[in-house]
């Protein structure tokens, strides 16, 4: 394992310290328990939007803390959900009197820990709601699984709900909006090569030289199947088709297309893939009105990508365009 | 061996050592069918517990179990944190303020732990989770208690059943937790949580029997 | 080689198409010869700031085209400098009547091609100046080399000069400012693992499992020496010390610290390294006033990082803070 | 073999084939001591030249050489593009509007090409660049012309000298271009630009001698 780290057991903590020093105007980082909080928290009268999850997906979630997006993020250890006391601390630090909305990705660990946290926060007298995002179409919901996973759609959810909260939406409004977004966002990813969890010391999985994992999860969990690597055209289509079929998306739909890098795939490839996705969508008569391209919901240095499609309406376009000022996403300010 | 608060504390400290020894093994199992952090998660939790017990060693078994629960909940994370945390919390509640645990109380505590895990995780036997180790352990403990066995014998029966239960996870398809995403590919690998449950029960039995 | 591409020979073109579709409001992409131009070019009365270089360093340079930074970027093939006709086309497209400043990284190919381009543009009647940036301290200037290479400092140069041009600085002013920045910016990088040029099909170099290349160039060219991989503390120090000694930077200096990822190193490691660099600078009494962290001047999917230090004064701080609206860098707008 | 414009065009088309055959070799050499694109660069330039010559085939040697120059300048990029572009441009200028090139004119053209490369790149012999192949080739061509040899013989002498010159780059330290960043590590590898120069001259000699 080759990494720019000092010690696997201090990676998250040291990375958080570095992040704090890189963005002193934007965030405050507390280490025990670990929480990234926007610098001007609590914002009186504003619903606090809080998310979190295992580290290793940077800039998710800490990179999205700031005006117009998250009030706080709770980073767990690498690929390990955060603990309830972290979430409880986040709620305490950001409570502006209007309650808190917890954005949880659908993994057993995350759901259980946030559940416990919500109980603790309620006991502290803060009104708390939780939403669970499960946008990954690779793993179909069935009796036999713990349900779909939360992946790239999380960023879009955090942006849109964050904008609404910033404009003064109340807790009911934020929760309803979140459920709406979750209802109309879908993602799927693929991997060309695995990342390495620092304390594991070796790659999470191994693929043959001509093989990709289709439907990869952001912790390196497998998805649908291993297939031979194809052209970019084929790979993008193999991600897009299941997404389109799932909601389904139809001709005339307005969408946001998010082409996400898994951490180890360079921008030159992401743009190439994005162009293909736009072309395929145009062929289907689906109208791409907004787009985002880059490594935003990553899996350490995994090589690969995911596509996320969010069905838009005027409300969502306006909220997407609203000013945001975070470490990883910034416009209008 | 006494099942006093001190005895439970010794068992927990020993468990911390055992989990450190098996850290890589548990993570390797988790890498096969999950995300590779189970060994690290358990080690981190029990290492924190040892530190916590140095600061504050509760007298009663229930007090120790509660400290274990609170530490695991706040230090482990992942699925294992809340599940084991709930298990120990329910066990703590079940033993109330008993000063010395007898065999029937241990059986009741184990049953409460299992109920807690199932209440949180909604896994059934055969889903390839820690339940596959814990459930047979509880059944074995309950019949040992009914037979009038003492605590060491009860825990040995529970540990044997848990080991067998963990072994049984190798051949089944995962249906809960991260491993479920693997579908058929999960077959052939032991569930790491079932393995850590078996390790814990074996350690408790060894400590109770004076073997460690 | 595993990449999300269709064909090594069309990677740059297809990636540019994808970039165009991702940022329709920001840039216009022309393909033969390949040029990325800001959407509102030419801006009358404004000095055109133009850069370019081989592809594979994305977002450099195309990702920095837009208001407050570059007017145009000329992407060559992967790791191959662009040709004079590309630069000539860029000048034609962006000429607002106030001349053009060409920002050239110091590589023989880039220098020669931009030189020819400048002649062609002058022949077209446009006043053209060129500046060559050579901020990499890994390779020392001597009789025996083609001089230092241009690396991470290029981004800072483009931002600062772009801001000045946007405010109406004339060609003399832009050139003088550029020379000032070049005079006080220094960089150095290291690699943990090589990237793979698409048409080469195999990694540019091979390092042992415990080895890093200290002083790596952004085309995978070696620098000072191969050394055993150390802790992050050691690696950051091995980059920072030569930078500090070179200018030299001294206690009390105000600086911008740019912690750059080489493409395959995830943000969690970059932030960790950034935190160490800030700490080491603080120990030396050097005041970090501005910072940038992320993969901005990359080398395909190379794993590694570089540090860049720019000595600041009030003028440079103001120009750095000025609004910028490009695909990869955006604030104040 | 005639050194008419047609003959030069045939030589260039053959060179395109040769460079395609040696694309991987040149890139591999460049990967050892540079950035690995020299084969691709040369191939791209000469492939574009073939296309350009299909559209428009100038009659005179000078016309063909100028088309080569302009195509390489606008298609190759890197260091090789402007260097080879300048070389062919200077050669074109040197032969003026001669209809058939004789041996002395070829020698003059080669000298002009060399001067162009040196004017642009400022490399000296021994710097481990294409100059190490081109300079001995020019010297060999000049003495062949003095000896009154014909064009095929002159080009064979030049090609032999270029090949030897390219070989000589293996043992020296690079001082110009990307390879110079390698310092001592550049020793032991042939310079890709010297190799491509040797290949071009060998091809020209072969075509002139009727061997290809
Ligand atoms: N719903 C569930 N019910 C019971 N046990 C579960 C459940 N989900 C996961 N587990 C157990 O948790 C173990 C994984 O724990 P761990 O690796 O620490 O957390 P994570 O899965 O979040 O990475 C699994 O091996 C399994 O035994
Ligand atoms: N200053 C120079 N003078 C003469 N030849 C040079 C000079 N710099 C580089 N070269 C030649 O160019 C070759 C490399 O060309 P190429 O790989 O196509 O371009 P780049 O180096 O820009 O990637 C070298 O092998 C060398 O022969
Ligand atoms: Mg985990
Ligand atoms: Mg796990
Ligand atoms: Mg090159
Ligand atoms: Mg080269």
mmCIF file of N, CA, C and O and ligand atoms in Angstrom, chain C residues 79-81 107-110 112 146, chain D residues 30 33-39 41-42 76-81 83 117-118 120-123 128-131 176-179 191-196, ligand 2:
data_model
loop_
_atom_site.group_PDB
_atom_site.id
_atom_site.type_symbol
_atom_site.label_atom_id
_atom_site.label_comp_id
_atom_site.label_asym_id
_atom_site.label_seq_id
_atom_site.Cartn_x
_atom_site.Cartn_y
_atom_site.Cartn_z
ATOM 1 N N UNK C 79 0.203 14.781 -23.161
ATOM 2 C CA UNK C 79 1.611 15.046 -22.837
ATOM 3 C C UNK C 79 2.396 15.592 -24.030
ATOM 4 O O UNK C 79 3.634 15.514 -24.037
ATOM 5 N N UNK C 80 1.730 16.131 -25.020
ATOM 6 C CA UNK C 80 2.411 16.677 -26.189
ATOM 7 C C UNK C 80 1.978 18.123 -26.357
ATOM 8 O O UNK C 80 0.782 18.413 -26.385
ATOM 9 N N UNK C 81 2.936 19.005 -26.479
ATOM 10 C CA UNK C 81 2.577 20.418 -26.557
ATOM 11 C C UNK C 81 1.689 20.676 -27.766
ATOM 12 O O UNK C 81 1.733 19.937 -28.743
ATOM 13 N N UNK C 107 8.874 23.741 -21.236
ATOM 14 C CA UNK C 107 9.273 22.474 -21.855
ATOM 15 C C UNK C 107 9.687 22.822 -23.272
ATOM 16 O O UNK C 107 9.028 23.649 -23.914
ATOM 17 N N UNK C 108 10.709 22.186 -23.759
ATOM 18 C CA UNK C 108 11.236 22.495 -25.091
ATOM 19 C C UNK C 108 10.110 22.578 -26.118
ATOM 20 O O UNK C 108 10.004 23.547 -26.876
ATOM 21 N N UNK C 109 9.251 21.541 -26.121
ATOM 22 C CA UNK C 109 8.181 21.503 -27.112
ATOM 23 C C UNK C 109 7.233 22.687 -26.976
ATOM 24 O O UNK C 109 6.878 23.337 -27.959
ATOM 25 N N UNK C 110 6.824 22.982 -25.772
ATOM 26 C CA UNK C 110 5.904 24.099 -25.563
ATOM 27 C C UNK C 110 6.546 25.409 -25.990
ATOM 28 O O UNK C 110 5.940 26.224 -26.679
ATOM 29 N N UNK C 112 9.025 25.982 -28.056
ATOM 30 C CA UNK C 112 9.223 26.080 -29.507
ATOM 31 C C UNK C 112 7.903 26.326 -30.241
ATOM 32 O O UNK C 112 7.826 27.149 -31.149
ATOM 33 N N UNK C 146 17.573 21.804 -19.865
ATOM 34 C CA UNK C 146 16.770 22.784 -20.588
ATOM 35 C C UNK C 146 16.101 23.734 -19.607
ATOM 36 O O UNK C 146 15.188 24.449 -19.968
ATOM 37 N N UNK D 30 11.202 6.701 -26.019
ATOM 38 C CA UNK D 30 10.857 7.970 -25.365
ATOM 39 C C UNK D 30 10.340 7.730 -23.950
ATOM 40 O O UNK D 30 10.502 8.570 -23.063
ATOM 41 N N UNK D 33 13.318 7.562 -21.517
ATOM 42 C CA UNK D 33 14.038 8.780 -21.100
ATOM 43 C C UNK D 33 13.224 10.053 -21.324
ATOM 44 O O UNK D 33 13.719 11.146 -21.087
ATOM 45 N N UNK D 34 11.989 9.926 -21.779
ATOM 46 C CA UNK D 34 11.177 11.129 -21.994
ATOM 47 C C UNK D 34 9.758 10.862 -21.552
ATOM 48 O O UNK D 34 9.551 10.257 -20.513
ATOM 49 N N UNK D 35 8.793 11.269 -22.341
ATOM 50 C CA UNK D 35 7.404 11.128 -21.931
ATOM 51 C C UNK D 35 6.620 10.155 -22.796
ATOM 52 O O UNK D 35 5.393 10.110 -22.726
ATOM 53 N N UNK D 36 7.306 9.409 -23.617
ATOM 54 C CA UNK D 36 6.641 8.284 -24.268
ATOM 55 C C UNK D 36 5.777 8.585 -25.472
ATOM 56 O O UNK D 36 5.000 7.732 -25.902
ATOM 57 N N UNK D 37 5.875 9.793 -26.022
ATOM 58 C CA UNK D 37 4.970 10.111 -27.123
ATOM 59 C C UNK D 37 5.652 10.269 -28.474
ATOM 60 O O UNK D 37 4.998 10.590 -29.467
ATOM 61 N N UNK D 38 6.957 10.049 -28.560
ATOM 62 C CA UNK D 38 7.637 10.396 -29.803
ATOM 63 C C UNK D 38 7.138 9.575 -30.995
ATOM 64 O O UNK D 38 6.937 10.121 -32.095
ATOM 65 N N UNK D 39 6.898 8.286 -30.783
ATOM 66 C CA UNK D 39 6.391 7.452 -31.869
ATOM 67 C C UNK D 39 5.034 7.937 -32.344
ATOM 68 O O UNK D 39 4.767 8.046 -33.544
ATOM 69 N N UNK D 41 3.770 10.922 -31.933
ATOM 70 C CA UNK D 41 3.914 12.242 -32.549
ATOM 71 C C UNK D 41 4.339 12.129 -34.013
ATOM 72 O O UNK D 41 3.746 12.757 -34.903
ATOM 73 N N UNK D 42 5.369 11.336 -34.259
ATOM 74 C CA UNK D 42 5.894 11.216 -35.622
ATOM 75 C C UNK D 42 4.879 10.533 -36.528
ATOM 76 O O UNK D 42 4.673 10.930 -37.681
ATOM 77 N N UNK D 76 2.354 17.729 -35.369
ATOM 78 C CA UNK D 76 3.173 16.903 -34.476
ATOM 79 C C UNK D 76 3.151 17.407 -33.037
ATOM 80 O O UNK D 76 2.916 16.662 -32.097
ATOM 81 N N UNK D 77 3.358 18.680 -32.864
ATOM 82 C CA UNK D 77 3.458 19.197 -31.497
ATOM 83 C C UNK D 77 4.736 18.720 -30.841
ATOM 84 O O UNK D 77 5.626 18.181 -31.503
ATOM 85 N N UNK D 78 4.812 18.910 -29.525
ATOM 86 C CA UNK D 78 5.995 18.481 -28.797
ATOM 87 C C UNK D 78 7.242 19.193 -29.288
ATOM 88 O O UNK D 78 7.167 20.197 -30.010
ATOM 89 N N UNK D 79 8.402 18.696 -28.902
ATOM 90 C CA UNK D 79 9.654 19.281 -29.374
ATOM 91 C C UNK D 79 9.901 18.882 -30.822
ATOM 92 O O UNK D 79 10.402 19.669 -31.633
ATOM 93 N N UNK D 80 9.524 17.639 -31.151
ATOM 94 C CA UNK D 80 9.848 17.128 -32.479
ATOM 95 C C UNK D 80 9.141 17.915 -33.582
ATOM 96 O O UNK D 80 9.704 18.102 -34.669
ATOM 97 N N UNK D 81 7.923 18.382 -33.324
ATOM 98 C CA UNK D 81 7.162 19.082 -34.364
ATOM 99 C C UNK D 81 7.884 20.301 -34.899
ATOM 100 O O UNK D 81 8.214 20.372 -36.092
ATOM 101 N N UNK D 83 10.936 21.212 -34.435
ATOM 102 C CA UNK D 83 12.314 20.927 -34.848
ATOM 103 C C UNK D 83 12.333 20.293 -36.241
ATOM 104 O O UNK D 83 13.015 20.777 -37.144
ATOM 105 N N UNK D 117 17.555 23.083 -37.107
ATOM 106 C CA UNK D 117 17.330 22.382 -35.833
ATOM 107 C C UNK D 117 18.166 23.026 -34.725
ATOM 108 O O UNK D 117 17.679 23.261 -33.609
ATOM 109 N N UNK D 118 19.423 23.362 -35.075
ATOM 110 C CA UNK D 118 20.300 23.938 -34.058
ATOM 111 C C UNK D 118 19.855 25.362 -33.701
ATOM 112 O O UNK D 118 19.879 25.757 -32.532
ATOM 113 N N UNK D 120 16.848 26.514 -33.650
ATOM 114 C CA UNK D 120 15.675 26.440 -32.778
ATOM 115 C C UNK D 120 16.015 25.842 -31.431
ATOM 116 O O UNK D 120 15.660 26.376 -30.391
ATOM 117 N N UNK D 121 16.698 24.699 -31.472
ATOM 118 C CA UNK D 121 16.826 23.905 -30.247
ATOM 119 C C UNK D 121 18.107 24.142 -29.469
ATOM 120 O O UNK D 121 18.222 23.736 -28.324
ATOM 121 N N UNK D 122 19.075 24.822 -30.103
ATOM 122 C CA UNK D 122 20.332 25.161 -29.439
ATOM 123 C C UNK D 122 21.067 23.959 -28.860
ATOM 124 O O UNK D 122 21.805 24.078 -27.890
ATOM 125 N N UNK D 123 20.858 22.812 -29.442
ATOM 126 C CA UNK D 123 21.571 21.632 -28.946
ATOM 127 C C UNK D 123 22.923 21.516 -29.635
ATOM 128 O O UNK D 123 23.097 21.911 -30.784
ATOM 129 N N UNK D 128 22.713 14.483 -26.685
ATOM 130 C CA UNK D 128 21.739 13.375 -26.736
ATOM 131 C C UNK D 128 20.417 13.847 -27.326
ATOM 132 O O UNK D 128 19.370 13.763 -26.691
ATOM 133 N N UNK D 129 20.496 14.390 -28.551
ATOM 134 C CA UNK D 129 19.272 14.769 -29.267
ATOM 135 C C UNK D 129 19.403 14.306 -30.710
ATOM 136 O O UNK D 129 20.404 13.685 -31.092
ATOM 137 N N UNK D 130 18.409 14.661 -31.507
ATOM 138 C CA UNK D 130 18.445 14.307 -32.933
ATOM 139 C C UNK D 130 19.661 14.899 -33.641
ATOM 140 O O UNK D 130 20.076 14.395 -34.694
ATOM 141 N N UNK D 131 20.242 15.946 -33.049
ATOM 142 C CA UNK D 131 21.445 16.548 -33.634
ATOM 143 C C UNK D 131 22.570 15.509 -33.718
ATOM 144 O O UNK D 131 23.369 15.517 -34.658
ATOM 145 N N UNK D 176 19.485 18.193 -23.277
ATOM 146 C CA UNK D 176 18.441 19.044 -23.855
ATOM 147 C C UNK D 176 17.147 18.244 -23.904
ATOM 148 O O UNK D 176 17.168 17.019 -23.968
ATOM 149 N N UNK D 177 16.043 18.960 -23.914
ATOM 150 C CA UNK D 177 14.751 18.278 -24.027
ATOM 151 C C UNK D 177 14.399 17.566 -22.732
ATOM 152 O O UNK D 177 15.090 17.674 -21.718
ATOM 153 N N UNK D 178 13.297 16.843 -22.804
ATOM 154 C CA UNK D 178 12.793 16.206 -21.596
ATOM 155 C C UNK D 178 13.779 15.224 -20.988
ATOM 156 O O UNK D 178 13.810 15.032 -19.779
ATOM 157 N N UNK D 179 14.554 14.559 -21.850
ATOM 158 C CA UNK D 179 15.441 13.521 -21.340
ATOM 159 C C UNK D 179 16.473 14.100 -20.383
ATOM 160 O O UNK D 179 16.994 13.409 -19.511
ATOM 161 N N UNK D 191 18.457 7.996 -27.750
ATOM 162 C CA UNK D 191 17.553 9.128 -27.877
ATOM 163 C C UNK D 191 16.535 8.861 -28.992
ATOM 164 O O UNK D 191 16.914 8.538 -30.121
ATOM 165 N N UNK D 192 15.250 9.002 -28.674
ATOM 166 C CA UNK D 192 14.219 8.662 -29.679
ATOM 167 C C UNK D 192 14.288 9.567 -30.918
ATOM 168 O O UNK D 192 14.065 9.096 -32.029
ATOM 169 N N UNK D 193 14.598 10.853 -30.723
ATOM 170 C CA UNK D 193 14.661 11.757 -31.875
ATOM 171 C C UNK D 193 15.839 11.414 -32.783
ATOM 172 O O UNK D 193 15.740 11.509 -34.019
ATOM 173 N N UNK D 194 16.952 11.012 -32.180
ATOM 174 C CA UNK D 194 18.090 10.573 -32.990
ATOM 175 C C UNK D 194 17.703 9.322 -33.767
ATOM 176 O O UNK D 194 18.027 9.168 -34.954
ATOM 177 N N UNK D 195 16.983 8.449 -33.116
ATOM 178 C CA UNK D 195 16.541 7.220 -33.778
ATOM 179 C C UNK D 195 15.588 7.549 -34.932
ATOM 180 O O UNK D 195 15.711 6.982 -36.015
ATOM 181 N N UNK D 196 14.664 8.473 -34.735
ATOM 182 C CA UNK D 196 13.734 8.772 -35.833
ATOM 183 C C UNK D 196 14.458 9.462 -36.985
ATOM 184 O O UNK D 196 14.147 9.235 -38.156
HETATM 185 N N1 LIG E 2 16.643 21.305 -27.885
HETATM 186 C C1 LIG E 2 16.607 20.267 -28.721
HETATM 187 N N2 LIG E 2 17.350 20.214 -29.831
HETATM 188 C C2 LIG E 2 17.304 19.177 -30.669
HETATM 189 N N3 LIG E 2 16.510 18.117 -30.487
HETATM 190 C C3 LIG E 2 15.751 18.102 -29.404
HETATM 191 C C4 LIG E 2 15.744 19.148 -28.463
HETATM 192 N N4 LIG E 2 14.864 18.857 -27.496
HETATM 193 C C5 LIG E 2 14.334 17.659 -27.811
HETATM 194 N N5 LIG E 2 14.855 17.213 -28.962
HETATM 195 C C6 LIG E 2 14.560 15.954 -29.652
HETATM 196 O O1 LIG E 2 13.170 15.720 -29.594
HETATM 197 C C7 LIG E 2 12.957 14.380 -29.209
HETATM 198 C C8 LIG E 2 11.675 14.232 -28.443
HETATM 199 O O2 LIG E 2 10.601 14.508 -29.274
HETATM 200 P P1 LIG E 2 9.100 14.267 -28.808
HETATM 201 O O3 LIG E 2 9.063 13.122 -27.852
HETATM 202 O O4 LIG E 2 8.250 14.130 -30.018
HETATM 203 O O5 LIG E 2 8.708 15.616 -28.082
HETATM 204 P P2 LIG E 2 8.597 15.926 -26.504
HETATM 205 O O6 LIG E 2 9.972 15.829 -25.956
HETATM 206 O O7 LIG E 2 8.042 17.304 -26.438
HETATM 207 O O8 LIG E 2 7.695 14.893 -25.922
HETATM 208 C C9 LIG E 2 14.164 14.017 -28.384
HETATM 209 O O9 LIG E 2 14.401 12.636 -28.413
HETATM 210 C C10 LIG E 2 15.287 14.811 -29.013
HETATM 211 O O10 LIG E 2 15.909 14.079 -30.045
#
